[in-house]
Amino acid sequence: ARNKFPLGIRWIDAVGESIRPSSGGAYNIEEINCIVNELRKLVLDNDYKGSIGVISPFRAQVEHISKAINSDKDLKMALLNNDFLVDTVHKFQGDEKDLIIFSPVISCGVSQGALEFLRSTGNLFNVAVTRARSVLIVVGNIDYCSKCDIKYMQHFAQYVTSLNNKHKQE
């Protein structure tokens, strides 16, 4: 079953809109929907049994992802067969999973506060992207991230774009 899931980095482009709840932070419904779809493909359609982590810098995003998974009974039950965790980057330090889905949230409508938070927490991004043993899937707005003026996010989005271009040429 392992060969169904290519190792390395994949970016699923999810444009969506970054929404700031009254409690602060940010969430992105399009990313949430894409993450749930990707999890369904992995565990329901392909019977993936490896460990899975879903990570976001924003607590609001983590809460919305958890709610979406809990309201999908088939997915929720299937994930019981995996070592599965959805949490913020802060909570993931020291934990690794075979497959990590990273949700950056930032897109159209993102608040300055959310951008400042990300600018000041580059170390957390490093934690997020190095938790994957085999596969890292980023679900986010690749165009926005490649121009967002958060250096590490820009460089990473540009790097993944260059990898994709290289694969297309081969």
PDB file of C-alpha atoms in Angstrom:
ATOM      1  CA  ALA A   1       0.000   0.000   0.000  1.00  0.00           C
ATOM      2  CA  ARG A   2       2.962   2.303   0.590  1.00  0.00           C
ATOM      3  CA  ASN A   3       3.623   2.947  -3.115  1.00  0.00           C
ATOM      4  CA  LYS A   4       0.179   4.573  -3.456  1.00  0.00           C
ATOM      5  CA  PHE A   5       1.546   7.479  -1.405  1.00  0.00           C
ATOM      6  CA  PRO A   6       4.622   9.073  -2.998  1.00  0.00           C
ATOM      7  CA  LEU A   7       7.191  10.164  -0.427  1.00  0.00           C
ATOM      8  CA  GLY A   8       8.229  13.782  -0.113  1.00  0.00           C
ATOM      9  CA  ILE A   9       6.331  17.049  -0.332  1.00  0.00           C
ATOM     10  CA  ARG A  10       3.007  17.762  -1.992  1.00  0.00           C
ATOM     11  CA  TRP A  11       1.086  21.048  -1.978  1.00  0.00           C
ATOM     12  CA  ILE A  12      -2.685  21.029  -2.449  1.00  0.00           C
ATOM     13  CA  ASP A  13      -3.685  24.503  -3.610  1.00  0.00           C
ATOM     14  CA  ALA A  14      -6.665  25.682  -1.562  1.00  0.00           C
ATOM     15  CA  VAL A  15      -7.355  29.368  -2.094  1.00  0.00           C
ATOM     16  CA  GLY A  16     -10.181  30.087   0.320  1.00  0.00           C
ATOM     17  CA  GLU A  17     -10.333  33.065   2.635  1.00  0.00           C
ATOM     18  CA  SER A  18      -8.632  33.671   5.941  1.00  0.00           C
ATOM     19  CA  ILE A  19     -11.282  34.520   8.534  1.00  0.00           C
ATOM     20  CA  ARG A  20     -10.541  36.118  11.904  1.00  0.00           C
ATOM     21  CA  PRO A  21     -12.935  34.946  14.627  1.00  0.00           C
ATOM     22  CA  SER A  22     -13.801  37.249  17.537  1.00  0.00           C
ATOM     23  CA  SER A  23     -11.617  35.081  19.775  1.00  0.00           C
ATOM     24  CA  GLY A  24      -8.558  35.919  17.621  1.00  0.00           C
ATOM     25  CA  GLY A  25      -6.336  33.838  15.377  1.00  0.00           C
ATOM     26  CA  ALA A  26      -7.541  32.708  11.966  1.00  0.00           C
ATOM     27  CA  TYR A  27      -9.220  29.853  10.110  1.00  0.00           C
ATOM     28  CA  ASN A  28      -9.803  28.969   6.462  1.00  0.00           C
ATOM     29  CA  ILE A  29     -12.866  26.904   5.515  1.00  0.00           C
ATOM     30  CA  GLU A  30     -11.524  25.922   2.069  1.00  0.00           C
ATOM     31  CA  GLU A  31      -8.392  24.445   3.661  1.00  0.00           C
ATOM     32  CA  ILE A  32     -10.537  22.587   6.199  1.00  0.00           C
ATOM     33  CA  ASN A  33     -12.690  21.053   3.448  1.00  0.00           C
ATOM     34  CA  CYS A  34      -9.597  20.035   1.453  1.00  0.00           C
ATOM     35  CA  ILE A  35      -7.996  18.468   4.543  1.00  0.00           C
ATOM     36  CA  VAL A  36     -11.127  16.426   5.298  1.00  0.00           C
ATOM     37  CA  ASN A  37     -11.271  15.298   1.630  1.00  0.00           C
ATOM     38  CA  GLU A  38      -7.588  14.320   1.701  1.00  0.00           C
ATOM     39  CA  LEU A  39      -8.042  12.370   4.949  1.00  0.00           C
ATOM     40  CA  ARG A  40     -11.072  10.578   3.451  1.00  0.00           C
ATOM     41  CA  LYS A  41      -8.998   9.633   0.377  1.00  0.00           C
ATOM     42  CA  LEU A  42      -6.167   8.358   2.546  1.00  0.00           C
ATOM     43  CA  VAL A  43      -7.991   6.313   5.171  1.00  0.00           C
ATOM     44  CA  LEU A  44     -11.347   5.453   3.577  1.00  0.00           C
ATOM     45  CA  ASP A  45     -10.495   5.097  -0.132  1.00  0.00           C
ATOM     46  CA  ASN A  46      -6.914   3.791   0.203  1.00  0.00           C
ATOM     47  CA  ASP A  47      -6.957   2.152   3.651  1.00  0.00           C
ATOM     48  CA  TYR A  48      -3.847   4.084   4.748  1.00  0.00           C
ATOM     49  CA  LYS A  49      -2.665   2.755   8.122  1.00  0.00           C
ATOM     50  CA  GLY A  50       0.330   5.008   8.846  1.00  0.00           C
ATOM     51  CA  SER A  51       0.366   7.672  11.541  1.00  0.00           C
ATOM     52  CA  ILE A  52      -1.111  11.061  10.553  1.00  0.00           C
ATOM     53  CA  GLY A  53      -0.753  14.523  12.019  1.00  0.00           C
ATOM     54  CA  VAL A  54      -2.622  17.655  10.987  1.00  0.00           C
ATOM     55  CA  ILE A  55      -0.837  20.815  12.090  1.00  0.00           C
ATOM     56  CA  SER A  56      -1.732  24.505  11.900  1.00  0.00           C
ATOM     57  CA  PRO A  57      -0.210  27.570  13.558  1.00  0.00           C
ATOM     58  CA  PHE A  58      -3.717  28.742  14.533  1.00  0.00           C
ATOM     59  CA  ARG A  59      -5.809  27.233  17.358  1.00  0.00           C
ATOM     60  CA  ALA A  60      -9.037  28.365  15.591  1.00  0.00           C
ATOM     61  CA  GLN A  61      -8.079  26.300  12.530  1.00  0.00           C
ATOM     62  CA  VAL A  62      -7.296  23.248  14.660  1.00  0.00           C
ATOM     63  CA  GLU A  63     -10.690  23.536  16.393  1.00  0.00           C
ATOM     64  CA  HIS A  64     -12.548  23.823  13.070  1.00  0.00           C
ATOM     65  CA  ILE A  65     -10.660  20.849  11.589  1.00  0.00           C
ATOM     66  CA  SER A  66     -11.461  18.735  14.686  1.00  0.00           C
ATOM     67  CA  LYS A  67     -15.145  19.701  14.452  1.00  0.00           C
ATOM     68  CA  ALA A  68     -15.266  18.803  10.742  1.00  0.00           C
ATOM     69  CA  ILE A  69     -13.675  15.393  11.390  1.00  0.00           C
ATOM     70  CA  ASN A  70     -15.959  14.679  14.357  1.00  0.00           C
ATOM     71  CA  SER A  71     -19.057  15.466  12.266  1.00  0.00           C
ATOM     72  CA  ASP A  72     -17.931  12.964   9.591  1.00  0.00           C
ATOM     73  CA  LYS A  73     -18.749   9.654  11.331  1.00  0.00           C
ATOM     74  CA  ASP A  74     -17.086   7.372   8.733  1.00  0.00           C
ATOM     75  CA  LEU A  75     -13.871   9.389   8.759  1.00  0.00           C
ATOM     76  CA  LYS A  76     -13.836   9.682  12.540  1.00  0.00           C
ATOM     77  CA  MET A  77     -14.203   5.894  12.913  1.00  0.00           C
ATOM     78  CA  ALA A  78     -11.579   5.139  10.244  1.00  0.00           C
ATOM     79  CA  LEU A  79      -9.027   7.445  11.907  1.00  0.00           C
ATOM     80  CA  LEU A  80      -9.237   5.307  15.047  1.00  0.00           C
ATOM     81  CA  ASN A  81      -7.081   2.802  13.105  1.00  0.00           C
ATOM     82  CA  ASN A  82      -4.336   5.404  12.685  1.00  0.00           C
ATOM     83  CA  ASP A  83      -2.131   7.090  15.225  1.00  0.00           C
ATOM     84  CA  PHE A  84      -3.878  10.420  14.505  1.00  0.00           C
ATOM     85  CA  LEU A  85      -3.465  13.881  16.003  1.00  0.00           C
ATOM     86  CA  VAL A  86      -4.678  17.338  14.974  1.00  0.00           C
ATOM     87  CA  ASP A  87      -3.124  20.209  16.932  1.00  0.00           C
ATOM     88  CA  THR A  88      -1.201  23.471  16.845  1.00  0.00           C
ATOM     89  CA  VAL A  89       2.490  23.554  16.044  1.00  0.00           C
ATOM     90  CA  HIS A  90       3.265  24.350  19.714  1.00  0.00           C
ATOM     91  CA  LYS A  91       1.795  21.010  20.798  1.00  0.00           C
ATOM     92  CA  PHE A  92       3.581  18.989  18.101  1.00  0.00           C
ATOM     93  CA  GLN A  93       7.128  19.643  19.256  1.00  0.00           C
ATOM     94  CA  GLY A  94       8.868  16.316  19.773  1.00  0.00           C
ATOM     95  CA  ASP A  95       6.121  14.290  18.065  1.00  0.00           C
ATOM     96  CA  GLU A  96       6.522  12.759  14.600  1.00  0.00           C
ATOM     97  CA  LYS A  97       4.038  11.144  12.234  1.00  0.00           C
ATOM     98  CA  ASP A  98       4.501   9.210   8.991  1.00  0.00           C
ATOM     99  CA  LEU A  99       2.348  11.741   7.165  1.00  0.00           C
ATOM    100  CA  ILE A 100       1.852  15.391   8.134  1.00  0.00           C
ATOM    101  CA  ILE A 101      -0.759  17.733   6.704  1.00  0.00           C
ATOM    102  CA  PHE A 102       0.173  21.371   7.321  1.00  0.00           C
ATOM    103  CA  SER A 103      -2.488  24.079   7.114  1.00  0.00           C
ATOM    104  CA  PRO A 104      -0.986  27.605   6.958  1.00  0.00           C
ATOM    105  CA  VAL A 105      -4.468  29.303   6.850  1.00  0.00           C
ATOM    106  CA  ILE A 106      -3.204  32.578   5.362  1.00  0.00           C
ATOM    107  CA  SER A 107      -4.963  33.731   2.217  1.00  0.00           C
ATOM    108  CA  CYS A 108      -7.142  36.608   1.032  1.00  0.00           C
ATOM    109  CA  GLY A 109      -8.532  38.590   3.969  1.00  0.00           C
ATOM    110  CA  VAL A 110      -5.836  37.579   6.460  1.00  0.00           C
ATOM    111  CA  SER A 111      -5.446  40.021   9.350  1.00  0.00           C
ATOM    112  CA  GLN A 112      -2.204  41.892  10.023  1.00  0.00           C
ATOM    113  CA  GLY A 113      -2.180  40.297  13.474  1.00  0.00           C
ATOM    114  CA  ALA A 114      -2.150  36.806  11.967  1.00  0.00           C
ATOM    115  CA  LEU A 115       0.672  37.780   9.592  1.00  0.00           C
ATOM    116  CA  GLU A 116       2.686  39.287  12.447  1.00  0.00           C
ATOM    117  CA  PHE A 117       2.173  36.135  14.500  1.00  0.00           C
ATOM    118  CA  LEU A 118       3.576  34.029  11.645  1.00  0.00           C
ATOM    119  CA  ARG A 119       6.475  36.422  11.026  1.00  0.00           C
ATOM    120  CA  SER A 120       7.539  36.083  14.653  1.00  0.00           C
ATOM    121  CA  THR A 121       7.241  32.281  14.802  1.00  0.00           C
ATOM    122  CA  GLY A 122       9.446  30.956  11.993  1.00  0.00           C
ATOM    123  CA  ASN A 123      10.856  28.345  14.364  1.00  0.00           C
ATOM    124  CA  LEU A 124       7.370  26.846  14.682  1.00  0.00           C
ATOM    125  CA  PHE A 125       7.192  26.446  10.909  1.00  0.00           C
ATOM    126  CA  ASN A 126      10.448  24.471  11.013  1.00  0.00           C
ATOM    127  CA  VAL A 127       8.925  22.257  13.690  1.00  0.00           C
ATOM    128  CA  ALA A 128       5.794  21.719  11.574  1.00  0.00           C
ATOM    129  CA  VAL A 129       7.542  20.714   8.359  1.00  0.00           C
ATOM    130  CA  THR A 130      10.088  18.455  10.067  1.00  0.00           C
ATOM    131  CA  ARG A 131       7.503  16.329  11.930  1.00  0.00           C
ATOM    132  CA  ALA A 132       6.834  14.222   8.810  1.00  0.00           C
ATOM    133  CA  ARG A 133       8.744  10.945   8.592  1.00  0.00           C
ATOM    134  CA  SER A 134       7.705  10.214   4.987  1.00  0.00           C
ATOM    135  CA  VAL A 135       5.140  12.609   3.527  1.00  0.00           C
ATOM    136  CA  LEU A 136       4.388  16.308   4.016  1.00  0.00           C
ATOM    137  CA  ILE A 137       1.199  17.638   2.450  1.00  0.00           C
ATOM    138  CA  VAL A 138       0.629  21.377   2.620  1.00  0.00           C
ATOM    139  CA  VAL A 139      -2.977  22.486   2.097  1.00  0.00           C
ATOM    140  CA  GLY A 140      -3.069  26.197   1.399  1.00  0.00           C
ATOM    141  CA  ASN A 141      -3.020  29.073  -1.050  1.00  0.00           C
ATOM    142  CA  ILE A 142       0.347  28.555  -2.759  1.00  0.00           C
ATOM    143  CA  ASP A 143       0.175  31.803  -4.731  1.00  0.00           C
ATOM    144  CA  TYR A 144      -0.598  33.860  -1.616  1.00  0.00           C
ATOM    145  CA  CYS A 145       2.084  32.064   0.422  1.00  0.00           C
ATOM    146  CA  SER A 146       4.732  32.631  -2.270  1.00  0.00           C
ATOM    147  CA  LYS A 147       4.097  36.411  -2.105  1.00  0.00           C
ATOM    148  CA  CYS A 148       3.062  36.901   1.535  1.00  0.00           C
ATOM    149  CA  ASP A 149       6.160  38.755   2.776  1.00  0.00           C
ATOM    150  CA  ILE A 150       6.813  36.110   5.424  1.00  0.00           C
ATOM    151  CA  LYS A 151      10.260  35.019   4.300  1.00  0.00           C
ATOM    152  CA  TYR A 152      10.223  31.359   5.367  1.00  0.00           C
ATOM    153  CA  MET A 153       6.713  30.815   3.940  1.00  0.00           C
ATOM    154  CA  GLN A 154       7.617  32.521   0.650  1.00  0.00           C
ATOM    155  CA  HIS A 155      10.806  30.484   0.273  1.00  0.00           C
ATOM    156  CA  PHE A 156       9.007  27.246   1.069  1.00  0.00           C
ATOM    157  CA  ALA A 157       6.145  27.906  -1.393  1.00  0.00           C
ATOM    158  CA  GLN A 158       8.660  28.852  -4.098  1.00  0.00           C
ATOM    159  CA  TYR A 159      10.704  25.729  -3.336  1.00  0.00           C
ATOM    160  CA  VAL A 160       7.665  23.440  -3.678  1.00  0.00           C
ATOM    161  CA  THR A 161       6.695  25.216  -6.921  1.00  0.00           C
ATOM    162  CA  SER A 162      10.202  24.631  -8.293  1.00  0.00           C
ATOM    163  CA  LEU A 163       9.986  20.930  -7.306  1.00  0.00           C
ATOM    164  CA  ASN A 164       6.649  20.615  -9.109  1.00  0.00           C
ATOM    165  CA  ASN A 165       8.070  22.314 -12.206  1.00  0.00           C
ATOM    166  CA  LYS A 166      11.052  19.971 -12.138  1.00  0.00           C
ATOM    167  CA  HIS A 167       8.745  16.909 -11.948  1.00  0.00           C
ATOM    168  CA  LYS A 168       6.702  18.189 -14.916  1.00  0.00           C
ATOM    169  CA  GLN A 169       9.870  18.460 -17.032  1.00  0.00           C
ATOM    170  CA  GLU A 170      11.003  14.885 -16.258  1.00  0.00           C
TER     171      GLU A 170
END
